[in-house]
Short mmCIF file of C-alpha atoms and ligand atoms in Angstrom, two decimals:
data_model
loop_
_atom_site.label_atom_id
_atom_site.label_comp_id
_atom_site.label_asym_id
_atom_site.label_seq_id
_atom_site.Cartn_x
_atom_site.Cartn_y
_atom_site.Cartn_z
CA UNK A 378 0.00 0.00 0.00
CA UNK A 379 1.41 3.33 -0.56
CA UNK A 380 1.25 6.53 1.17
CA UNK A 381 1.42 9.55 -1.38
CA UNK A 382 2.27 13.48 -0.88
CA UNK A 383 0.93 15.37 -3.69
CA UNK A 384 2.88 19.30 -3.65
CA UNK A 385 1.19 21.82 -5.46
CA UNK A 386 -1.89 20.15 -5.68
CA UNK A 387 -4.21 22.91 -6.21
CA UNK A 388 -2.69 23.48 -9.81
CA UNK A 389 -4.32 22.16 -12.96
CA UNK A 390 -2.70 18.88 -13.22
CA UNK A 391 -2.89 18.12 -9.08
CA UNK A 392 -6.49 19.22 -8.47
CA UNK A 393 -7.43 15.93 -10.84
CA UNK A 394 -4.38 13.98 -9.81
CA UNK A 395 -5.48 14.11 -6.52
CA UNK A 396 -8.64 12.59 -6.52
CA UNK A 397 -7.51 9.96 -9.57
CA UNK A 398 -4.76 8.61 -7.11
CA UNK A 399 -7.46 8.77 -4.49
CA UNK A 400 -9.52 6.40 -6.30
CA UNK A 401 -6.43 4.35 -6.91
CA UNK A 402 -5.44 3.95 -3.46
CA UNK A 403 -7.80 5.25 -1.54
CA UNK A 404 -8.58 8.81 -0.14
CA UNK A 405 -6.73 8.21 3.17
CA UNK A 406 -3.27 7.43 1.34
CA UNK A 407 -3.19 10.29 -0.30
CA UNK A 408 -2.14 13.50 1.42
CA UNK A 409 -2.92 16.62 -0.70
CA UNK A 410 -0.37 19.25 0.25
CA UNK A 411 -0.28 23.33 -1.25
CA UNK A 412 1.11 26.60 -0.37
CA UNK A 413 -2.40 27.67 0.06
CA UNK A 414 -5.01 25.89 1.89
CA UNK A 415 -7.52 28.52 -0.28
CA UNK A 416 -7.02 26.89 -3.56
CA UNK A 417 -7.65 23.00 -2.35
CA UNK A 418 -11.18 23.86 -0.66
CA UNK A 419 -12.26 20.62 -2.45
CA UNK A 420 -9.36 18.34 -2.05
CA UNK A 421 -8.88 19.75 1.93
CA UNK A 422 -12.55 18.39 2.40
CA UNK A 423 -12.58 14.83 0.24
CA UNK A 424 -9.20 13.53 2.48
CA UNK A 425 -6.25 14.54 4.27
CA UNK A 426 -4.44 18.08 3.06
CA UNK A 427 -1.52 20.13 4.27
CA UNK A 428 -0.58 23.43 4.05
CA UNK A 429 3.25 23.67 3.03
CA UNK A 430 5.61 25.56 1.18
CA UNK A 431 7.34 23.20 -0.52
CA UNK A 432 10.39 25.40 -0.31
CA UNK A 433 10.37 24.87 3.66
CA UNK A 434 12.21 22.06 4.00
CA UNK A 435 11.46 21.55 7.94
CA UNK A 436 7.65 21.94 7.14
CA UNK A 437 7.81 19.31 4.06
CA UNK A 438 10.14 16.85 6.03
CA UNK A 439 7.56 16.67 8.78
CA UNK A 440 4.53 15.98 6.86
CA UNK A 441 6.49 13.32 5.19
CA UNK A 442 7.73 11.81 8.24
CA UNK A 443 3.75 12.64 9.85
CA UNK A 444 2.18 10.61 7.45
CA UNK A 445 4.44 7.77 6.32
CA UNK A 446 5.07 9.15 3.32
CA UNK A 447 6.78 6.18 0.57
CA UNK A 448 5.89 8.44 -2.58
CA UNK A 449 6.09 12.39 -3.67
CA UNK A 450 4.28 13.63 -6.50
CA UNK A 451 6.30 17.14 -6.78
CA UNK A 452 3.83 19.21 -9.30
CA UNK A 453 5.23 22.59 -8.16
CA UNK A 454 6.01 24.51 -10.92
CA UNK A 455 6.08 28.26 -12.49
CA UNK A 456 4.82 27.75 -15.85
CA UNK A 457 6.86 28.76 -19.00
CA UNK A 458 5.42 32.05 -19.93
CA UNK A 459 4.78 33.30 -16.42
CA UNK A 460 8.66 32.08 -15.74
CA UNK A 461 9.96 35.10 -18.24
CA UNK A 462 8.33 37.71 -16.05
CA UNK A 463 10.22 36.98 -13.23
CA UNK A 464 12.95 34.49 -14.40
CA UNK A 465 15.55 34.13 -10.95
CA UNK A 466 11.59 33.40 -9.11
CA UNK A 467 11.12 30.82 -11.14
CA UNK A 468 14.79 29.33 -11.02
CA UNK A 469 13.86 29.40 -7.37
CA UNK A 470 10.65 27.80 -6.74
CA UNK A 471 10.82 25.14 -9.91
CA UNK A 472 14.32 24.25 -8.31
CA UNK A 473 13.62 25.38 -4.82
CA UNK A 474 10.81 22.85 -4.54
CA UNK A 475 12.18 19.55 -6.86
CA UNK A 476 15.96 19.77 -4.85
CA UNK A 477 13.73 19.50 -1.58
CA UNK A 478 11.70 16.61 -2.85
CA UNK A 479 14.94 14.93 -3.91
CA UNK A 480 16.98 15.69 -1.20
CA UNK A 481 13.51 14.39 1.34
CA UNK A 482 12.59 11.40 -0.59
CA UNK A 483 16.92 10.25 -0.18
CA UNK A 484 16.24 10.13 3.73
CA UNK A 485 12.87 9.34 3.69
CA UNK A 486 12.74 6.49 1.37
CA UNK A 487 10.48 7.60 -0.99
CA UNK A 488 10.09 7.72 -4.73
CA UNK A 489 9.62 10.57 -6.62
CA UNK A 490 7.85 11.74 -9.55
CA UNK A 491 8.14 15.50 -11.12
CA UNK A 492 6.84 16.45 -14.11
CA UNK A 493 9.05 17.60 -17.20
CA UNK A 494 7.65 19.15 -20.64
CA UNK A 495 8.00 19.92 -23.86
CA UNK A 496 9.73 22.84 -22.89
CA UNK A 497 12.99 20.48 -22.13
CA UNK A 498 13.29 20.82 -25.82
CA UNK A 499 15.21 23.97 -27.35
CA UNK A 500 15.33 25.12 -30.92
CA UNK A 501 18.35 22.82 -31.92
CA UNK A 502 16.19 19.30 -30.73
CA UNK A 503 14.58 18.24 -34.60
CA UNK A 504 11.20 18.92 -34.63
CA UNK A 505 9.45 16.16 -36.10
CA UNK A 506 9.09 12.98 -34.60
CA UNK A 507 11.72 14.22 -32.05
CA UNK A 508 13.54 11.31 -30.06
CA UNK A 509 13.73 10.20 -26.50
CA UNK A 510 17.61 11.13 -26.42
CA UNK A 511 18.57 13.59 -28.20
CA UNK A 512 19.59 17.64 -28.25
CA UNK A 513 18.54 19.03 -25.16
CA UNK A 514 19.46 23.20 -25.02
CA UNK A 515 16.51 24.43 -23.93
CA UNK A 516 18.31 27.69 -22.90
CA UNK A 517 15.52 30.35 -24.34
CA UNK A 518 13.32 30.18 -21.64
CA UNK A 519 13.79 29.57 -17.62
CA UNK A 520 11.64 27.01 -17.47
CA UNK A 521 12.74 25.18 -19.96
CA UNK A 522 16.73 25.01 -18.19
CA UNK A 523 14.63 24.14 -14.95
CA UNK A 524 13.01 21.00 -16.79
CA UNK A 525 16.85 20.38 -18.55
CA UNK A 526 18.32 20.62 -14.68
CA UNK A 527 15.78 18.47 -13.39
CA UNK A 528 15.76 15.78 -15.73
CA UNK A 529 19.58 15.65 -15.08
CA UNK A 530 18.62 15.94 -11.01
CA UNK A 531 16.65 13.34 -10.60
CA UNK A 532 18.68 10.94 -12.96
CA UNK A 533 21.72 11.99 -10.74
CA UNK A 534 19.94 10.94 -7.43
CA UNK A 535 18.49 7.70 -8.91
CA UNK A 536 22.16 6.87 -9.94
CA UNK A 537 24.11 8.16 -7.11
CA UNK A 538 21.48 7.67 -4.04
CA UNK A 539 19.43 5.09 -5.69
CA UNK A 540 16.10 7.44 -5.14
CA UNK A 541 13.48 5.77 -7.26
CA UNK A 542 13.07 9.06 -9.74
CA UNK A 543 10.50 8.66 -12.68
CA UNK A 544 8.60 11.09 -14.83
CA UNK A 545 7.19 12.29 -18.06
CA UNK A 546 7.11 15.19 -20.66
CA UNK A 547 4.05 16.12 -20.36
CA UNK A 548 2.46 17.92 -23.87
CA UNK A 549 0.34 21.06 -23.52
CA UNK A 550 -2.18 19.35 -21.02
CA UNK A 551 -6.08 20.19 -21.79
CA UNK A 552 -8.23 20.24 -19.34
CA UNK A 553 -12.09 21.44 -17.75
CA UNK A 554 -11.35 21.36 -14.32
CA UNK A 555 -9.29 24.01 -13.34
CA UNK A 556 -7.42 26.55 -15.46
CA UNK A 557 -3.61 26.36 -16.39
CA UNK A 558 -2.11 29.35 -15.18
CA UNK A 559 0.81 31.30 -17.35
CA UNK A 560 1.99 28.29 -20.20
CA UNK A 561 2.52 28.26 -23.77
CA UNK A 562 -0.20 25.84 -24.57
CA UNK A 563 -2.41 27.38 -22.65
CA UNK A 564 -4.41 28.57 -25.63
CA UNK A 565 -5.85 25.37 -26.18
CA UNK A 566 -7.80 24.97 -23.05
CA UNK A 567 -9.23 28.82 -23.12
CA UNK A 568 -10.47 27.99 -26.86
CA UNK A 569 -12.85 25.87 -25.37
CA UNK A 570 -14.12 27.99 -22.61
CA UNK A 571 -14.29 31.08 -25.19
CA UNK A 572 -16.47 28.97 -27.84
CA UNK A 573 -18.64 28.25 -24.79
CA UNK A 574 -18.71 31.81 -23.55
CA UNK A 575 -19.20 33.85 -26.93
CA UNK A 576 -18.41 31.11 -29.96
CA UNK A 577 -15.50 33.26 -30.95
CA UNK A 578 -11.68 33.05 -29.74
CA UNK A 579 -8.55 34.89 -30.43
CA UNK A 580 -5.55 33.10 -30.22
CA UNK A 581 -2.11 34.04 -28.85
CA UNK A 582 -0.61 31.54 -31.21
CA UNK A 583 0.26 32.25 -34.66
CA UNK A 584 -1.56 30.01 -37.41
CA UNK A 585 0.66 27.03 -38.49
CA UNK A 586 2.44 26.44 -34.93
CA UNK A 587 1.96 23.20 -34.05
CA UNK A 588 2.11 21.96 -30.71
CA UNK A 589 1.53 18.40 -28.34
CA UNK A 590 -1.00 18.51 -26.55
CA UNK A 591 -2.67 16.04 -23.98
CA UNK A 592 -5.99 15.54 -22.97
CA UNK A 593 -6.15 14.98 -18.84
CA UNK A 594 -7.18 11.48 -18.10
CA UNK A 595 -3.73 10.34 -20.53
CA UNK A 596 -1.88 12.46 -18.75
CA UNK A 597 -2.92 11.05 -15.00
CA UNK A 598 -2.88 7.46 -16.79
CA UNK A 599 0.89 8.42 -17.49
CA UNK A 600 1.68 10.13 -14.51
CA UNK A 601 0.48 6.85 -12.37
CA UNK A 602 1.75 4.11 -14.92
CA UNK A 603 5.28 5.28 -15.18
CA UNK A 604 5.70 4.88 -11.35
CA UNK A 605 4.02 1.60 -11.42
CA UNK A 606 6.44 0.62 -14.01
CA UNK A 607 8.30 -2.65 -13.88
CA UNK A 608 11.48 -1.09 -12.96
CA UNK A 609 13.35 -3.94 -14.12
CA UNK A 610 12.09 -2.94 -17.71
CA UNK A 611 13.12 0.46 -16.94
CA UNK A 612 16.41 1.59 -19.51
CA UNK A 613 15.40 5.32 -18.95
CA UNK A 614 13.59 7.27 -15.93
CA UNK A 615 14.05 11.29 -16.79
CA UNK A 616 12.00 12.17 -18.64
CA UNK A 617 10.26 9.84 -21.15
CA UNK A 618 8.65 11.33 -24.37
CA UNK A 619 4.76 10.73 -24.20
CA UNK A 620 2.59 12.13 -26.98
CA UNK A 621 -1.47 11.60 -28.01
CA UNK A 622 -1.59 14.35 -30.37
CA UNK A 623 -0.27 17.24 -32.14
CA UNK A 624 -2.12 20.30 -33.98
CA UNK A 625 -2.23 23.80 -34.79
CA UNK A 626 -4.60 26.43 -33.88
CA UNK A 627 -6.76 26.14 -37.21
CA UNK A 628 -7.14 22.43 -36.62
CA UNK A 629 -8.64 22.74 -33.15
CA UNK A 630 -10.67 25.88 -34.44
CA UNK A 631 -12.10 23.47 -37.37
CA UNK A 632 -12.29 20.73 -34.70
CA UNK A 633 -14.80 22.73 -32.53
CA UNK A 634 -16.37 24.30 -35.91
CA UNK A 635 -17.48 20.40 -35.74
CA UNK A 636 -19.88 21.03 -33.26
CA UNK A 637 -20.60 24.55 -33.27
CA UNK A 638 -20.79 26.10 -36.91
CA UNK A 639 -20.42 29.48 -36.20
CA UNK A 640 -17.21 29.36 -34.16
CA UNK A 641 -14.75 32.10 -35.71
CA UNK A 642 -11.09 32.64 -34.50
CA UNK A 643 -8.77 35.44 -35.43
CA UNK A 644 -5.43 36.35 -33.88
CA UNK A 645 -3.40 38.66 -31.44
CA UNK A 646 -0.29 36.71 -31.13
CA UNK A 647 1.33 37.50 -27.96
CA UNK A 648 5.53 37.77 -28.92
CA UNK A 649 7.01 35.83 -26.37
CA UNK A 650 4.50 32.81 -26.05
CA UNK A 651 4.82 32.41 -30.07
CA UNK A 652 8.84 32.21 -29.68
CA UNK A 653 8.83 29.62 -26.91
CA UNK A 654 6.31 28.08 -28.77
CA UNK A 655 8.33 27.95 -31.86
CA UNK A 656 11.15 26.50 -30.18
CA UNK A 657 8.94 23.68 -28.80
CA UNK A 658 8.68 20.02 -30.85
CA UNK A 659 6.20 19.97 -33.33
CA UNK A 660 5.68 16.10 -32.24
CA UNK A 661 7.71 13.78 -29.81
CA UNK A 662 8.75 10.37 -30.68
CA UNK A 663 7.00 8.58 -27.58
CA UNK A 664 8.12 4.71 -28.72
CA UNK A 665 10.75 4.14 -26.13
CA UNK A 666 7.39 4.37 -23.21
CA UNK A 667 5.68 2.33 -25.50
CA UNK A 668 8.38 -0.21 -25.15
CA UNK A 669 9.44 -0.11 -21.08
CA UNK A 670 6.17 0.46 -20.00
CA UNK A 671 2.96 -0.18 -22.29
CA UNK A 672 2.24 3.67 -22.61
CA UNK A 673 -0.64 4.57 -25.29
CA UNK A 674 -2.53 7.38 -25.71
CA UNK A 675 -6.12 6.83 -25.57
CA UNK A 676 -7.87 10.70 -26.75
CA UNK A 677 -7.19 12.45 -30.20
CA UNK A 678 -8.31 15.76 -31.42
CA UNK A 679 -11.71 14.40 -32.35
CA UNK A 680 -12.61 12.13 -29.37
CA UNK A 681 -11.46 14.67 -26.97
CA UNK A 682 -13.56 18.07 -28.36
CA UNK A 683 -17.07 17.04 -27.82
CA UNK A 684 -16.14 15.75 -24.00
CA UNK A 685 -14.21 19.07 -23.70
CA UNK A 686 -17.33 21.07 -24.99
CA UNK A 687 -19.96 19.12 -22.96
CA UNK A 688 -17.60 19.51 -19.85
CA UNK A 689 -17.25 23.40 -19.94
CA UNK A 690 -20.85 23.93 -21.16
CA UNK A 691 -21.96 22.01 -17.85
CA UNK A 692 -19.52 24.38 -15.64
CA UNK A 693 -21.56 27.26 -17.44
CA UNK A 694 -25.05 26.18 -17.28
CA UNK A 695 -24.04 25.23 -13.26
CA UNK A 696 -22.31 28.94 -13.17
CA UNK A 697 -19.74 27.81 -11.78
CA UNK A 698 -18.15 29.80 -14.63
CA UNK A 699 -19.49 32.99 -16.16
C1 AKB B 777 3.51 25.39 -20.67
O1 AKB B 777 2.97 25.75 -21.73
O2 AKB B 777 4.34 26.07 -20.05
C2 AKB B 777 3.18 24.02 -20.14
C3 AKB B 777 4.09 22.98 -20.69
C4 AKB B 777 3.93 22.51 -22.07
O3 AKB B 777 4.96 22.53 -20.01
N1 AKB B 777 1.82 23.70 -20.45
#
């Protein structure tokens, strides 16, 4: 039985992590834990929260030790775009929180899993189809040396502490639940919400830039799979490659169209999300976690707009959303 520590888990990917591990392993193994108590209203009432800065390493080490922690799900992150308006910040709290999570799990005993990204790739990796190993100098943005630096990390306490590291690239992840806050990709979760809202969107992302992109319940099938991997089968750790699909803006604007014929888009492409985005992998190579540990993708474009459309027009009919 384990005993998981979810950080940051009133973010976009740990408010539905959360309560999928939950289900897993039931709600009393799995300790949601966020800088602020505010943001997990829902999570603090379904099973057992904390309030920590992950950066406290005291604070963290105690709830670890409190509840028996054997795994630590480290989703504390500073987005890519939001990491360029205050890049030493996000140095800080992207590193800040993984080096206490690494350095914690070593005397605790516990694995670890951190998310990496697309954004480990720089404009030198090849674009198409681009491989599990390959050029990694993902120096134009701050997040994107964090996710370089923490691949490395974790690989370097797996091999030199023997600290069970694992993770994933994640894609551009698309979801209803909560909002992602201050990423590239961003645009194709608010394209949703605005063809709810008004049937119109304009997109911060130039025509022609394509992207991966993720719908949720792959990436929390990924997120839980890699760390039940065999680890004998294991001949990587961080990060493997996983992709389910890759498109541009028109194709999700014609994908919606689909469903609602007089969606329009137009665009205001905002400078600095369009040059990390063009320096991001048009589509990852994800055979080598098809290989060590069964991965495949189970939404495309067209199986995941109607759910996404269905989901967001229930938030608005509910107004949970205006
Ligand atoms: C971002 O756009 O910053 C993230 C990511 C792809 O890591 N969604």
């Amino acid at each position: 039985m384990k005993n998981i520590l979810v950080i940051g888990a009133g973010g976009q990917i740990g408010s539905e992590l959360v309560p999928y591990l939950r289900n897993i392993y039931g709600t009393n193994n799995v300790v949601a834990a966020d800088i602020d108590r505010n943001k997990c209203k829902d999570l603090a009432e379904q099973g057992p929260f904390e309030e920590i800065n992950a950066l406290d390493g005291e604070g963290f080490t105690a709830v670890v030790k409190k509840h028996k922690i054997d795994t630590i799900y480290n989703l504390v992150a500073l987005l890519s775009a939001t990491g360029e308006k205050d890049p030493l910040l996000a140095w800080k709290i992207n590193m800040g929180a993984l080096t206490n999570s690494l350095n914690i799990a070593k005397d605790n005993g516990c694995a670890v899993f951190t998310p990496s990204s697309i954004g480990a790739f720089g404009d030198n990796t090849p674009k198409d189809n681009t491989p599990q190993d390959t050029i990694q100098r993902s120096s134009s943005t701050i997040y994107g040396v964090c996710k370089v630096s923490g691949e490395l990390l974790s690989d370097y306490y797996f091999n030199r502490f023997g600290v069970d590291t694992r993770s994933v690239r994640f894609p551009g992840i698309i979801s209803y639940v909560q909002l992602p806050g201050g990423g590239t990709t961003d645009y194709a979760v608010e394209i949703y919400y605005d063809a709810i809202r008004k049937g119109s969107f304009t997109s911060n992302i130039q025509a022609g830039t394509y992207m991966d992109m993720m719908y949720m319940p792959d990436a929390l099938r990924a997120a839980v799979s890699v760390m039940e991997a065999d680890p004998s089968k294991l001949i990587h750790r961080n990060s493997f490659n996983i992709a389910s699909m890759s498109f541009e803006p028109e194709q999700i604007a014609a994908e919606i169209k689909k469903h609602i014929p007089n969606f329009t888009m137009d665009y205001k492409v905002d400078e600095v999300k369009q040059a990390i985005a063009n320096s991001w992998p048009n589509k990852m190579d994800d055979s080598c976690a098809a290989a060590e540990w069964g991965w495949k993708a189970e939404y495309d474009l067209t199986s995941m707009t109607p759910d996404m459309l269905a989901k967001v027009k229930e938030k608005f009919d509910k107004g949970l959303i205006k």
